[in-house]
CSV table of C-alpha atoms in Angstrom, one decimal:
chain,number,residue,atom,x,y,z
A,1,MET,CA,11.0,107.3,-46.5
A,2,LYS,CA,13.8,106.1,-43.9
A,3,ARG,CA,12.4,107.4,-40.9
A,4,ARG,CA,8.8,105.6,-42.1
A,5,PHE,CA,10.4,102.3,-42.5
A,6,PHE,CA,12.3,102.6,-39.5
A,7,ILE,CA,9.2,103.2,-37.3
A,8,MET,CA,7.8,100.1,-39.5
A,9,ALA,CA,10.7,98.0,-38.4
A,10,VAL,CA,10.8,98.9,-34.6
A,11,GLY,CA,6.8,98.0,-34.9
A,12,SER,CA,7.1,94.8,-36.6
A,13,PHE,CA,10.2,94.2,-33.9
A,14,ALA,CA,7.8,94.8,-31.0
A,15,ALA,CA,4.9,92.9,-32.0
A,16,SER,CA,7.2,89.6,-32.7
A,17,ILE,CA,8.4,90.3,-29.3
A,18,ILE,CA,5.0,90.4,-27.7
A,19,PHE,CA,3.9,87.6,-29.7
A,20,SER,CA,6.4,85.7,-28.8
A,21,SER,CA,6.0,86.2,-25.4
A,22,CYS,CA,2.4,85.7,-25.1
A,23,THR,CA,3.1,82.1,-27.3
A,24,ASN,CA,5.6,81.2,-24.8
A,25,ASN,CA,3.4,82.0,-22.1
A,26,GLN,CA,0.5,79.9,-23.2
A,27,SER,CA,2.5,77.0,-24.0
A,28,GLU,CA,4.2,77.1,-20.0
A,29,LEU,CA,0.6,77.1,-19.0
A,30,ALA,CA,-0.5,74.6,-21.5
A,31,SER,CA,2.4,72.6,-20.0
A,32,LYS,CA,1.5,73.1,-16.1
A,33,ASN,CA,-2.1,72.0,-17.0
A,34,THR,CA,-1.2,69.3,-19.3
A,35,THR,CA,-1.5,65.9,-17.0
A,36,ASN,CA,1.2,63.1,-18.5
A,37,PRO,CA,-0.9,59.9,-17.6
A,38,ALA,CA,2.1,57.8,-16.3
A,39,GLU,CA,3.0,60.8,-13.7
A,40,ASN,CA,-0.5,60.6,-12.8
A,41,ILE,CA,-0.6,57.0,-12.2
A,42,ALA,CA,2.7,57.3,-10.5
A,43,GLN,CA,1.1,59.6,-8.1
A,44,THR,CA,-1.8,57.8,-7.4
A,45,SER,CA,0.3,55.1,-6.5
A,46,GLN,CA,2.5,56.8,-4.6
A,47,GLN,CA,-0.7,58.0,-2.3
A,48,LYS,CA,-1.6,54.1,-1.6
A,49,GLU,CA,-0.2,52.4,1.7
A,50,VAL,CA,1.8,49.4,0.3
A,51,ILE,CA,0.7,46.5,2.5
A,52,LYS,CA,2.5,42.8,1.7
A,53,VAL,CA,0.4,40.1,2.1
A,54,GLY,CA,1.6,36.6,2.3
A,55,VAL,CA,-0.6,33.5,0.9
A,56,TRP,CA,-0.3,29.5,0.1
A,57,ALA,CA,-3.0,28.3,-2.0
A,58,VAL,CA,-5.1,30.0,-4.7
A,59,ILE,CA,-8.3,30.7,-2.8
A,60,PHE,CA,-6.2,32.9,-0.3
A,61,GLU,CA,-5.2,34.2,-3.3
A,62,ASP,CA,-8.3,34.4,-5.2
A,63,ILE,CA,-10.1,36.3,-2.3
A,64,LEU,CA,-7.1,38.6,-1.8
A,65,GLN,CA,-7.2,39.5,-5.5
A,66,TYR,CA,-10.9,40.4,-5.4
A,67,VAL,CA,-10.3,42.5,-2.4
A,68,LYS,CA,-7.4,44.4,-4.3
A,69,ASP,CA,-9.4,44.8,-7.2
A,70,ASN,CA,-12.5,45.9,-6.1
A,71,LEU,CA,-11.9,47.8,-2.7
A,72,ALA,CA,-8.7,48.6,-1.4
A,73,ALA,CA,-8.2,51.6,-3.6
A,74,ASN,CA,-11.0,53.3,-2.0
A,75,GLU,CA,-9.3,52.7,1.7
A,76,GLY,CA,-5.7,53.9,0.1
A,77,LEU,CA,-4.4,50.4,0.0
A,78,ASP,CA,-1.9,48.9,-2.8
A,79,ILE,CA,-2.4,45.2,-1.7
A,80,GLN,CA,0.8,43.4,-3.0
A,81,ILE,CA,0.4,39.3,-2.5
A,82,VAL,CA,3.5,37.6,-1.8
A,83,LYS,CA,3.3,33.6,-3.0
A,84,PHE,CA,4.3,30.6,-1.0
A,85,ASN,CA,4.5,27.2,-2.2
A,86,ASP,CA,4.8,26.0,1.6
A,87,TRP,CA,3.1,26.5,5.2
A,88,ILE,CA,6.5,27.6,6.8
A,89,GLN,CA,7.5,30.5,4.8
A,90,PRO,CA,4.7,33.1,5.4
A,91,ASN,CA,5.4,33.1,9.1
A,92,THR,CA,9.2,33.2,8.7
A,93,ALA,CA,8.8,35.9,6.2
A,94,LEU,CA,6.2,37.7,8.8
A,95,ARG,CA,9.1,37.5,11.3
A,96,ASP,CA,11.9,38.8,8.9
A,97,GLY,CA,10.1,41.8,8.1
A,98,GLU,CA,9.9,40.7,4.2
A,99,ILE,CA,5.5,40.9,4.4
A,100,ASP,CA,3.1,42.7,6.7
A,101,ALA,CA,0.6,40.0,7.1
A,102,ASN,CA,-0.2,36.1,6.0
A,103,TYR,CA,-3.7,35.0,4.4
A,104,PHE,CA,-3.4,30.7,4.8
A,105,GLN,CA,-3.8,29.6,8.4
A,106,HIS,CA,-6.3,29.1,11.2
A,107,SER,CA,-5.9,29.7,14.9
A,108,PRO,CA,-5.1,26.3,16.1
A,109,PHE,CA,-2.3,26.2,13.2
A,110,MET,CA,-1.0,29.7,14.1
A,111,ASN,CA,-1.0,29.2,17.9
A,112,ASN,CA,1.2,25.8,17.0
A,113,ALA,CA,3.9,27.4,14.7
A,114,ALA,CA,3.9,30.4,16.8
A,115,LYS,CA,5.8,28.0,19.6
A,116,GLN,CA,8.1,25.9,17.3
A,117,LEU,CA,9.0,29.8,16.0
A,118,ASN,CA,8.9,31.4,19.2
A,119,LEU,CA,6.4,34.6,17.6
A,120,ASN,CA,3.8,36.5,19.0
A,121,LEU,CA,1.3,36.2,16.2
A,122,VAL,CA,-2.0,37.7,16.2
A,123,MET,CA,-5.8,36.4,14.1
A,124,LEU,CA,-7.8,39.9,13.1
A,125,ASN,CA,-11.1,38.9,12.3
A,126,PRO,CA,-11.2,35.3,11.2
A,127,GLY,CA,-12.7,35.0,7.3
A,128,PHE,CA,-14.0,32.0,5.7
A,129,LEU,CA,-13.3,28.0,6.7
A,130,THR,CA,-11.9,25.5,4.1
A,131,PRO,CA,-13.8,22.4,5.8
A,132,LEU,CA,-12.1,19.2,6.3
A,133,GLY,CA,-13.1,16.2,4.6
A,134,ILE,CA,-12.5,12.5,3.9
A,135,TYR,CA,-12.4,11.6,0.3
A,136,SER,CA,-12.4,8.0,-1.6
A,137,ASN,CA,-11.4,7.0,-4.7
A,138,LYS,CA,-13.1,3.4,-4.0
A,139,PHE,CA,-16.0,3.8,-1.7
A,140,LYS,CA,-19.0,5.8,-1.6
A,141,SER,CA,-20.1,6.1,2.0
A,142,LEU,CA,-18.0,5.5,5.0
A,143,SER,CA,-20.3,2.3,6.0
A,144,GLU,CA,-18.2,0.5,3.0
A,145,VAL,CA,-15.0,1.0,4.6
A,146,PRO,CA,-13.3,-2.4,5.6
A,147,GLN,CA,-11.3,-3.7,8.4
A,148,LYS,CA,-7.9,-2.2,8.2
A,149,ALA,CA,-8.3,0.3,5.7
A,150,THR,CA,-5.9,2.6,5.1
A,151,ILE,CA,-6.4,6.1,5.6
A,152,ALA,CA,-4.3,9.3,5.1
A,153,ILE,CA,-4.0,12.3,7.3
A,154,TYR,CA,-2.3,15.4,7.9
A,155,LYS,CA,1.1,15.1,9.4
A,156,ASP,CA,1.5,18.9,11.2
A,157,ARG,CA,0.0,18.9,14.9
A,158,SER,CA,-2.9,21.1,14.5
A,159,ASN,CA,-4.3,19.8,11.0
A,160,GLY,CA,-3.8,16.0,12.6
A,161,ASP,CA,-5.8,16.8,15.6
A,162,ARG,CA,-8.5,18.0,13.1
A,163,SER,CA,-8.4,15.2,11.4
A,164,LEU,CA,-8.6,13.0,14.3
A,165,ARG,CA,-11.5,14.6,15.3
A,166,LEU,CA,-13.2,14.6,12.1
A,167,LEU,CA,-12.7,10.9,12.2
A,168,ALA,CA,-13.9,10.7,15.8
A,169,ASP,CA,-16.9,12.4,15.2
A,170,GLN,CA,-17.9,10.2,12.4
A,171,GLY,CA,-17.4,7.4,14.8
A,172,LEU,CA,-14.4,5.8,12.8
A,173,ILE,CA,-12.6,6.3,16.0
A,174,LYS,CA,-12.8,7.3,19.7
A,175,LEU,CA,-9.9,9.8,21.3
A,176,LYS,CA,-9.0,9.3,25.2
A,177,ASP,CA,-10.8,11.7,27.6
A,178,SER,CA,-7.4,12.4,28.8
A,179,VAL,CA,-6.6,13.7,25.5
A,180,GLY,CA,-4.4,17.2,25.3
A,181,GLU,CA,-5.2,20.4,23.0
A,182,LEU,CA,-3.8,18.5,19.9
A,183,ALA,CA,-4.3,14.9,19.4
A,184,THR,CA,-2.1,12.4,18.2
A,185,VAL,CA,-2.6,9.0,16.8
A,186,GLN,CA,-1.3,7.6,20.3
A,187,ASP,CA,-4.2,9.6,21.5
A,188,ILE,CA,-6.9,7.0,19.8
A,189,ALA,CA,-8.8,4.8,22.7
A,190,ALA,CA,-10.8,2.7,20.1
A,191,ASN,CA,-10.1,2.0,16.6
A,192,PRO,CA,-12.8,-0.7,15.8
A,193,LYS,CA,-11.8,-0.8,12.3
A,194,ASN,CA,-8.7,-1.1,13.2
A,195,LEU,CA,-7.5,1.9,10.8
A,196,GLN,CA,-4.0,1.9,9.2
A,197,PHE,CA,-2.9,5.5,9.4
A,198,GLN,CA,-0.7,7.3,7.3
A,199,GLU,CA,0.5,10.9,8.1
A,200,LEU,CA,1.7,12.9,5.4
A,201,ASP,CA,2.3,16.7,3.7
A,202,GLY,CA,-1.0,18.2,3.1
A,203,PRO,CA,-0.2,18.2,-0.8
A,204,ALA,CA,1.2,14.6,-0.3
A,205,ILE,CA,-2.4,13.5,1.0
A,206,VAL,CA,-4.2,14.7,-2.5
A,207,ARG,CA,-1.6,12.6,-4.3
A,208,SER,CA,-1.7,9.3,-2.0
A,209,LEU,CA,-5.7,8.8,-2.9
A,210,ASP,CA,-5.4,6.1,-5.5
A,211,ASP,CA,-3.2,4.3,-2.7
A,212,VAL,CA,-5.2,4.7,0.7
A,213,ASP,CA,-8.7,3.8,1.0
A,214,LEU,CA,-9.3,7.1,2.7
A,215,ALA,CA,-8.0,10.4,2.9
A,216,VAL,CA,-8.6,13.7,5.2
A,217,PHE,CA,-7.8,17.0,3.6
A,218,SER,CA,-9.5,20.3,3.1
A,219,ALA,CA,-11.4,21.9,0.6
A,220,GLY,CA,-8.6,24.3,0.0
A,221,LEU,CA,-6.3,21.2,-1.1
A,222,ARG,CA,-9.5,19.5,-3.4
A,223,LEU,CA,-9.3,23.6,-4.7
A,224,GLN,CA,-5.6,23.8,-5.5
A,225,ALA,CA,-5.4,20.4,-6.9
A,226,GLY,CA,-8.3,20.8,-9.4
A,227,LEU,CA,-10.1,17.8,-8.2
A,228,GLN,CA,-13.7,17.6,-8.6
A,229,LEU,CA,-14.1,14.5,-5.9
A,230,GLN,CA,-16.7,15.0,-3.7
A,231,PRO,CA,-16.2,14.4,0.3
A,232,LEU,CA,-18.1,11.4,2.0
A,233,VAL,CA,-18.5,13.8,4.8
A,234,GLN,CA,-16.9,17.3,5.5
A,235,GLU,CA,-16.8,19.6,8.5
A,236,THR,CA,-19.8,22.2,8.8
A,237,LEU,CA,-19.5,26.1,10.5
A,238,ALA,CA,-19.8,24.3,13.5
A,239,GLN,CA,-15.6,24.1,13.3
A,240,LYS,CA,-15.5,27.7,12.3
A,241,ARG,CA,-12.4,27.4,15.0
A,242,TYR,CA,-10.6,26.4,11.7
A,243,ALA,CA,-11.7,29.7,10.0
A,244,VAL,CA,-8.6,31.4,8.3
A,245,GLY,CA,-8.0,34.8,8.7
A,246,LEU,CA,-5.5,37.6,8.5
A,247,VAL,CA,-2.4,37.1,10.9
A,248,THR,CA,0.5,39.4,11.8
A,249,LEU,CA,2.6,40.1,14.5
A,250,LYS,CA,1.1,41.4,17.9
A,251,ALA,CA,3.3,44.2,18.1
A,252,ARG,CA,1.6,45.3,14.6
A,253,GLU,CA,-2.0,44.6,15.3
A,254,ASN,CA,-3.5,47.9,15.2
A,255,ASP,CA,-1.0,49.3,12.7
A,256,PRO,CA,-3.6,51.3,10.8
A,257,LYS,CA,-3.1,49.4,7.3
A,258,ILE,CA,-3.2,46.3,8.5
A,259,GLN,CA,-6.8,47.2,10.6
A,260,LYS,CA,-7.7,48.4,7.0
A,261,LEU,CA,-7.4,45.3,5.4
A,262,SER,CA,-8.4,43.2,8.0
A,263,LYS,CA,-11.9,44.6,7.6
A,264,LEU,CA,-12.7,44.6,4.0
A,265,LEU,CA,-11.9,41.1,4.4
A,266,VAL,CA,-15.0,40.5,6.2
A,267,ASP,CA,-16.9,43.1,4.2
A,268,SER,CA,-20.6,41.8,2.4
A,269,ARG,CA,-19.0,41.8,-0.7
A,270,VAL,CA,-16.3,39.2,0.0
A,271,LYS,CA,-18.9,36.8,1.6
A,272,ASP,CA,-20.9,37.4,-1.2
A,273,PHE,CA,-17.7,36.4,-3.7
A,274,ILE,CA,-17.1,33.4,-1.7
A,275,ASN,CA,-20.4,32.2,-2.0
A,276,GLN,CA,-20.9,32.9,-5.6
A,277,LYS,CA,-17.5,31.6,-6.5
A,278,TYR,CA,-17.3,28.6,-4.2
A,279,GLN,CA,-20.6,27.3,-4.1
A,280,GLY,CA,-20.1,25.6,-0.6
A,281,ALA,CA,-16.9,24.5,-0.9
A,282,VAL,CA,-15.6,27.5,1.0
A,283,LEU,CA,-17.7,28.6,3.9
A,284,ALA,CA,-17.8,32.6,5.3
A,285,VAL,CA,-17.8,32.6,8.9
A,286,PHE,CA,-18.8,36.6,9.2
């Protein structure tokens, strides 16, 4: 009887060991095969290349956000949008290595900034034009503009030049034949209406609308300020040299992740997004 009990006990003990071993093996297997969602997200994020891009106004942020949400993942990019509140910091941040590229400026502005900051900058694939327009809270057409009307234009060299050339195109002024690359108010050869110029920073021009007769600023500033006011006249695609594009340091022009983002920003789906969202206030040039 004791021998039978001993055999049964040994058998029970062996079975428990076998069962325990199987259970442990299954648990380990299940543990290996079970993916932690948080870990999966982290691994996916690690597989993407981070690219930091500086922006200034809402338009640039909106377009980058669309690319980030809809196109970037397929190219293995994780776009991090870095917001600035002026037009100087995006280039100094690029110089200091805080960002990989910026997305807010046109070529004439970039060239002037490069000279001032002693940087070698390059634009890849111009993307869209935020047309410069002549706006007024007082007049409905340029023919109504009186003598000695006050007009606010951009203070910075590149956009000041752009403002003057738009006014010249409309016959409000005439520039000297000898004007250089960037015109200033000193280059005005004829001013039939004796317009009185006020040179202001971009956002200040919009705020000056109630204090001046005319104001020259871009559709980007209008949208940033939430204005419903329509321009009396505005630029067309003929002025696409003022198109905004992705800018980086010349030394990083061929960086694969910068090249990837540059191509995404001129994807046909981005053009459709711009056309649908801005309804002509922003013009794709690609």
